[in-house]
């Protein structure tokens, strides 16, 4: 597989595929040259891109950050791509997943889709097709993410508000919303205070800010909205 030539084609073609809305992607692949150059091209097209070079790191990032699409290779160190996708789905992470791999037989594609992938593309790939598939997955992610459920209540992402079971609408501040969105995007995940500070409050000097905003959320929408897991941190509750 001659990736240097493919990379040249990617760079030359990239200006044709400008992303209008800013989406967040995670690339998980142990081919560092391909990942780093592809990430640079995608960032130039308006995407926010994180990278991971093994499955375990990819799983950690996908569990703790609200991505629109995760692009995953099959043959990964530490944790392979099928296990990564399966673990995400078992923890109710609904992030759109695209398998991007050299394993392209019908059996391989079936295994990938059955594991929970939303799309499957084989290497070497045409950039135009990859970009089109990413745009389609991002559109699907935006449609699914317009509302996140919190038990019988819901979090409206465009309005930055919680709609309670009785129909009452509770507006949230920017940081209250960001914290609740992370929890609601990964409802089965227990988030440590350190992880939440890094993700939501990166400019704060202390992770005690997480406790402060959990208190604000509970005061506004109900104590059960955030569940405390003793000795670890917080997870989404229900209303």
mmCIF file of C-alpha atoms in Angstrom:
data_model
loop_
_atom_site.group_PDB
_atom_site.id
_atom_site.type_symbol
_atom_site.label_atom_id
_atom_site.label_comp_id
_atom_site.label_asym_id
_atom_site.label_seq_id
_atom_site.Cartn_x
_atom_site.Cartn_y
_atom_site.Cartn_z
ATOM 1 C CA UNK A 1 0.000 0.000 0.000
ATOM 2 C CA UNK A 2 1.715 3.165 -1.182
ATOM 3 C CA UNK A 3 0.389 5.739 1.243
ATOM 4 C CA UNK A 4 2.786 8.568 0.244
ATOM 5 C CA UNK A 5 1.132 8.739 -3.187
ATOM 6 C CA UNK A 6 -2.334 8.573 -1.612
ATOM 7 C CA UNK A 7 -1.393 11.355 0.761
ATOM 8 C CA UNK A 8 -0.309 13.573 -2.138
ATOM 9 C CA UNK A 9 -3.712 12.950 -3.736
ATOM 10 C CA UNK A 10 -5.419 13.852 -0.447
ATOM 11 C CA UNK A 11 -3.577 17.153 -0.122
ATOM 12 C CA UNK A 12 -4.238 18.114 -3.735
ATOM 13 C CA UNK A 13 -7.943 17.306 -3.512
ATOM 14 C CA UNK A 14 -8.649 18.700 -0.057
ATOM 15 C CA UNK A 15 -9.688 22.207 -1.055
ATOM 16 C CA UNK A 16 -12.743 20.824 -2.839
ATOM 17 C CA UNK A 17 -14.381 19.478 0.291
ATOM 18 C CA UNK A 18 -14.834 22.362 2.718
ATOM 19 C CA UNK A 19 -16.955 21.481 5.759
ATOM 20 C CA UNK A 20 -19.543 24.160 6.537
ATOM 21 C CA UNK A 21 -20.516 23.094 10.058
ATOM 22 C CA UNK A 22 -17.750 22.289 12.538
ATOM 23 C CA UNK A 23 -17.808 18.656 13.618
ATOM 24 C CA UNK A 24 -15.512 16.727 15.944
ATOM 25 C CA UNK A 25 -13.793 13.569 14.694
ATOM 26 C CA UNK A 26 -11.565 10.928 16.264
ATOM 27 C CA UNK A 27 -9.117 8.980 14.072
ATOM 28 C CA UNK A 28 -7.891 5.663 15.526
ATOM 29 C CA UNK A 29 -5.162 4.021 13.441
ATOM 30 C CA UNK A 30 -1.586 2.903 14.102
ATOM 31 C CA UNK A 31 -0.335 4.204 10.737
ATOM 32 C CA UNK A 32 1.060 7.439 12.171
ATOM 33 C CA UNK A 33 2.029 9.008 8.855
ATOM 34 C CA UNK A 34 -1.414 8.479 7.374
ATOM 35 C CA UNK A 35 -3.252 9.595 10.517
ATOM 36 C CA UNK A 36 -1.230 12.747 11.065
ATOM 37 C CA UNK A 37 -1.480 13.900 7.448
ATOM 38 C CA UNK A 38 -5.134 12.976 7.102
ATOM 39 C CA UNK A 39 -5.851 14.781 10.370
ATOM 40 C CA UNK A 40 -4.096 17.876 9.049
ATOM 41 C CA UNK A 41 -6.223 17.812 5.903
ATOM 42 C CA UNK A 42 -9.452 17.338 7.863
ATOM 43 C CA UNK A 43 -8.579 20.192 10.201
ATOM 44 C CA UNK A 44 -8.015 22.339 7.149
ATOM 45 C CA UNK A 45 -11.526 21.440 6.019
ATOM 46 C CA UNK A 46 -13.023 22.750 9.267
ATOM 47 C CA UNK A 47 -13.192 19.576 11.359
ATOM 48 C CA UNK A 48 -11.916 19.326 14.928
ATOM 49 C CA UNK A 49 -9.768 16.184 14.967
ATOM 50 C CA UNK A 50 -8.222 14.086 17.728
ATOM 51 C CA UNK A 51 -6.013 11.070 17.037
ATOM 52 C CA UNK A 52 -5.164 7.813 18.770
ATOM 53 C CA UNK A 53 -2.631 5.205 17.668
ATOM 54 C CA UNK A 54 -3.951 2.186 19.583
ATOM 55 C CA UNK A 55 -7.378 0.834 20.451
ATOM 56 C CA UNK A 56 -7.149 1.386 24.192
ATOM 57 C CA UNK A 57 -6.384 5.095 23.795
ATOM 58 C CA UNK A 58 -9.119 5.354 21.181
ATOM 59 C CA UNK A 59 -11.619 3.752 23.540
ATOM 60 C CA UNK A 60 -10.693 6.136 26.355
ATOM 61 C CA UNK A 61 -11.106 9.204 24.150
ATOM 62 C CA UNK A 62 -14.387 7.976 22.653
ATOM 63 C CA UNK A 63 -15.808 7.296 26.128
ATOM 64 C CA UNK A 64 -14.841 10.669 27.560
ATOM 65 C CA UNK A 65 -15.351 13.105 24.658
ATOM 66 C CA UNK A 66 -18.464 13.931 22.604
ATOM 67 C CA UNK A 67 -17.340 13.097 19.047
ATOM 68 C CA UNK A 68 -19.590 13.207 16.004
ATOM 69 C CA UNK A 69 -17.720 10.430 14.172
ATOM 70 C CA UNK A 70 -15.011 7.941 15.144
ATOM 71 C CA UNK A 71 -12.916 6.537 12.262
ATOM 72 C CA UNK A 72 -11.415 3.193 13.306
ATOM 73 C CA UNK A 73 -8.932 0.771 11.745
ATOM 74 C CA UNK A 74 -9.565 -2.939 12.272
ATOM 75 C CA UNK A 75 -6.004 -4.078 13.070
ATOM 76 C CA UNK A 76 -5.050 -1.955 16.084
ATOM 77 C CA UNK A 77 -2.505 -2.542 18.852
ATOM 78 C CA UNK A 78 -3.685 -3.297 22.404
ATOM 79 C CA UNK A 79 -7.393 -3.429 21.477
ATOM 80 C CA UNK A 80 -8.578 -4.239 17.951
ATOM 81 C CA UNK A 81 -11.144 -2.179 16.079
ATOM 82 C CA UNK A 82 -14.014 -4.645 16.412
ATOM 83 C CA UNK A 83 -13.598 -4.820 20.188
ATOM 84 C CA UNK A 84 -13.373 -1.036 20.365
ATOM 85 C CA UNK A 85 -16.684 -0.565 18.562
ATOM 86 C CA UNK A 86 -18.353 -3.356 20.536
ATOM 87 C CA UNK A 87 -17.292 -1.820 23.844
ATOM 88 C CA UNK A 88 -18.581 1.585 22.824
ATOM 89 C CA UNK A 89 -21.972 0.139 21.926
ATOM 90 C CA UNK A 90 -22.114 -1.939 25.122
ATOM 91 C CA UNK A 91 -21.742 1.310 27.091
ATOM 92 C CA UNK A 92 -24.518 3.047 25.124
ATOM 93 C CA UNK A 93 -22.133 5.351 23.240
ATOM 94 C CA UNK A 94 -24.003 6.228 20.041
ATOM 95 C CA UNK A 95 -21.187 8.077 18.251
ATOM 96 C CA UNK A 96 -21.191 7.319 14.512
ATOM 97 C CA UNK A 97 -18.396 4.827 13.705
ATOM 98 C CA UNK A 98 -16.683 4.347 10.341
ATOM 99 C CA UNK A 99 -14.367 1.360 9.919
ATOM 100 C CA UNK A 100 -11.471 2.408 7.634
ATOM 101 C CA UNK A 101 -9.364 -0.679 7.028
ATOM 102 C CA UNK A 102 -7.495 -2.853 4.549
ATOM 103 C CA UNK A 103 -9.662 -5.824 5.573
ATOM 104 C CA UNK A 104 -12.235 -5.605 2.807
ATOM 105 C CA UNK A 105 -13.821 -9.021 2.280
ATOM 106 C CA UNK A 106 -17.594 -9.425 2.535
ATOM 107 C CA UNK A 107 -17.066 -11.382 5.754
ATOM 108 C CA UNK A 108 -14.900 -8.583 7.187
ATOM 109 C CA UNK A 109 -17.509 -5.932 6.337
ATOM 110 C CA UNK A 110 -20.283 -7.994 7.895
ATOM 111 C CA UNK A 111 -18.233 -8.461 11.076
ATOM 112 C CA UNK A 112 -17.599 -4.719 11.289
ATOM 113 C CA UNK A 113 -21.231 -3.762 10.827
ATOM 114 C CA UNK A 114 -22.433 -6.462 13.224
ATOM 115 C CA UNK A 115 -19.991 -5.162 15.860
ATOM 116 C CA UNK A 116 -21.755 -1.803 15.733
ATOM 117 C CA UNK A 117 -20.035 0.192 12.975
ATOM 118 C CA UNK A 118 -22.304 2.515 10.997
ATOM 119 C CA UNK A 119 -20.217 2.420 7.809
ATOM 120 C CA UNK A 120 -17.255 0.514 6.357
ATOM 121 C CA UNK A 121 -14.634 1.717 3.855
ATOM 122 C CA UNK A 122 -11.580 -0.194 2.667
ATOM 123 C CA UNK A 123 -8.021 1.031 2.088
ATOM 124 C CA UNK A 124 -6.713 2.336 -0.219
ATOM 125 C CA UNK A 125 -9.613 4.775 -0.444
ATOM 126 C CA UNK A 126 -10.683 7.671 -2.640
ATOM 127 C CA UNK A 127 -10.671 10.905 -0.629
ATOM 128 C CA UNK A 128 -13.869 12.075 -2.286
ATOM 129 C CA UNK A 129 -15.672 8.970 -1.073
ATOM 130 C CA UNK A 130 -14.246 9.252 2.444
ATOM 131 C CA UNK A 131 -15.297 12.896 2.680
ATOM 132 C CA UNK A 132 -18.785 12.096 1.388
ATOM 133 C CA UNK A 133 -19.176 9.310 3.944
ATOM 134 C CA UNK A 134 -17.955 11.572 6.751
ATOM 135 C CA UNK A 135 -20.417 14.281 5.722
ATOM 136 C CA UNK A 136 -23.255 11.741 5.728
ATOM 137 C CA UNK A 137 -22.273 10.414 9.160
ATOM 138 C CA UNK A 138 -21.927 13.940 10.552
ATOM 139 C CA UNK A 139 -25.414 14.800 9.282
ATOM 140 C CA UNK A 140 -26.757 11.674 10.959
ATOM 141 C CA UNK A 141 -24.906 12.547 14.167
ATOM 142 C CA UNK A 142 -26.382 16.054 14.159
ATOM 143 C CA UNK A 143 -29.892 14.677 13.687
ATOM 144 C CA UNK A 144 -29.497 12.137 16.493
ATOM 145 C CA UNK A 145 -27.840 14.652 18.798
ATOM 146 C CA UNK A 146 -30.490 17.362 18.535
ATOM 147 C CA UNK A 147 -32.017 15.951 21.739
ATOM 148 C CA UNK A 148 -30.394 13.797 24.416
ATOM 149 C CA UNK A 149 -32.631 11.937 26.851
ATOM 150 C CA UNK A 150 -32.273 12.076 30.629
ATOM 151 C CA UNK A 151 -34.844 9.570 31.782
ATOM 152 C CA UNK A 152 -38.238 11.134 31.051
ATOM 153 C CA UNK A 153 -36.623 14.558 30.548
ATOM 154 C CA UNK A 154 -34.549 15.751 27.585
ATOM 155 C CA UNK A 155 -31.622 18.041 26.876
ATOM 156 C CA UNK A 156 -32.211 20.243 23.822
ATOM 157 C CA UNK A 157 -28.801 20.951 22.343
ATOM 158 C CA UNK A 158 -29.623 23.904 20.120
ATOM 159 C CA UNK A 159 -31.606 25.702 22.842
ATOM 160 C CA UNK A 160 -29.195 24.796 25.700
ATOM 161 C CA UNK A 161 -32.094 23.845 27.931
ATOM 162 C CA UNK A 162 -33.588 20.910 29.782
ATOM 163 C CA UNK A 163 -37.222 20.014 29.160
ATOM 164 C CA UNK A 164 -38.600 18.410 32.330
ATOM 165 C CA UNK A 165 -41.213 15.612 32.245
ATOM 166 C CA UNK A 166 -43.989 18.126 32.993
ATOM 167 C CA UNK A 167 -42.946 20.277 30.017
ATOM 168 C CA UNK A 168 -41.168 22.987 32.002
ATOM 169 C CA UNK A 169 -38.099 24.347 30.188
ATOM 170 C CA UNK A 170 -35.004 25.129 32.237
ATOM 171 C CA UNK A 171 -32.304 27.213 30.492
ATOM 172 C CA UNK A 172 -28.681 26.387 31.280
ATOM 173 C CA UNK A 173 -25.534 28.478 31.297
ATOM 174 C CA UNK A 174 -22.788 27.586 28.835
ATOM 175 C CA UNK A 175 -20.819 25.551 31.344
ATOM 176 C CA UNK A 176 -23.840 23.859 32.906
ATOM 177 C CA UNK A 177 -24.877 22.812 29.432
ATOM 178 C CA UNK A 178 -21.385 21.570 28.496
ATOM 179 C CA UNK A 179 -21.171 19.442 31.634
ATOM 180 C CA UNK A 180 -24.631 17.923 31.224
ATOM 181 C CA UNK A 181 -24.018 17.259 27.528
ATOM 182 C CA UNK A 182 -20.895 15.213 28.266
ATOM 183 C CA UNK A 183 -22.781 13.176 30.871
ATOM 184 C CA UNK A 184 -25.831 12.690 28.612
ATOM 185 C CA UNK A 185 -23.735 11.757 25.575
ATOM 186 C CA UNK A 186 -22.144 8.901 27.548
ATOM 187 C CA UNK A 187 -24.961 7.857 29.922
ATOM 188 C CA UNK A 188 -23.345 4.600 31.064
ATOM 189 C CA UNK A 189 -19.910 6.080 31.740
ATOM 190 C CA UNK A 190 -18.693 7.067 35.192
ATOM 191 C CA UNK A 191 -16.603 10.213 34.710
ATOM 192 C CA UNK A 192 -13.859 11.124 37.149
ATOM 193 C CA UNK A 193 -13.642 14.710 38.321
ATOM 194 C CA UNK A 194 -10.234 14.990 36.664
ATOM 195 C CA UNK A 195 -11.633 13.857 33.300
ATOM 196 C CA UNK A 196 -14.577 16.242 33.511
ATOM 197 C CA UNK A 197 -12.288 19.139 34.393
ATOM 198 C CA UNK A 198 -10.092 18.382 31.370
ATOM 199 C CA UNK A 199 -13.062 18.043 29.030
ATOM 200 C CA UNK A 200 -15.410 20.809 30.235
ATOM 201 C CA UNK A 201 -13.386 23.143 32.452
ATOM 202 C CA UNK A 202 -9.905 23.042 30.922
ATOM 203 C CA UNK A 203 -9.151 26.611 32.063
ATOM 204 C CA UNK A 204 -10.025 25.922 35.710
ATOM 205 C CA UNK A 205 -7.122 25.527 38.166
ATOM 206 C CA UNK A 206 -8.923 22.968 40.342
ATOM 207 C CA UNK A 207 -11.227 20.029 39.698
ATOM 208 C CA UNK A 208 -13.471 21.265 42.522
ATOM 209 C CA UNK A 209 -15.193 23.324 39.836
ATOM 210 C CA UNK A 210 -16.839 20.087 38.697
ATOM 211 C CA UNK A 211 -18.534 19.685 42.092
ATOM 212 C CA UNK A 212 -19.663 23.312 41.935
ATOM 213 C CA UNK A 213 -21.388 22.890 38.583
ATOM 214 C CA UNK A 214 -22.915 19.559 39.558
ATOM 215 C CA UNK A 215 -24.474 21.460 42.464
ATOM 216 C CA UNK A 216 -25.765 24.140 40.073
ATOM 217 C CA UNK A 217 -27.339 21.524 37.791
ATOM 218 C CA UNK A 218 -29.017 19.733 40.673
ATOM 219 C CA UNK A 219 -30.359 23.008 42.045
ATOM 220 C CA UNK A 220 -31.855 23.949 38.683
ATOM 221 C CA UNK A 221 -33.308 20.707 37.355
ATOM 222 C CA UNK A 222 -33.410 18.224 40.246
ATOM 223 C CA UNK A 223 -30.965 16.300 42.403
ATOM 224 C CA UNK A 224 -31.377 13.098 40.420
ATOM 225 C CA UNK A 225 -30.027 14.614 37.173
ATOM 226 C CA UNK A 226 -26.458 13.698 38.180
ATOM 227 C CA UNK A 227 -25.585 10.567 40.104
ATOM 228 C CA UNK A 228 -22.575 10.498 42.439
ATOM 229 C CA UNK A 229 -20.441 7.340 42.264
ATOM 230 C CA UNK A 230 -18.564 7.310 45.554
ATOM 231 C CA UNK A 231 -14.812 7.361 45.240
ATOM 232 C CA UNK A 232 -14.880 7.790 41.450
ATOM 233 C CA UNK A 233 -16.929 10.725 40.171
ATOM 234 C CA UNK A 234 -20.226 11.303 38.412
ATOM 235 C CA UNK A 235 -22.530 9.754 35.842
ATOM 236 C CA UNK A 236 -25.835 10.762 34.275
ATOM 237 C CA UNK A 237 -28.876 10.254 36.451
ATOM 238 C CA UNK A 238 -32.533 10.459 35.431
ATOM 239 C CA UNK A 239 -35.475 12.808 35.819
#
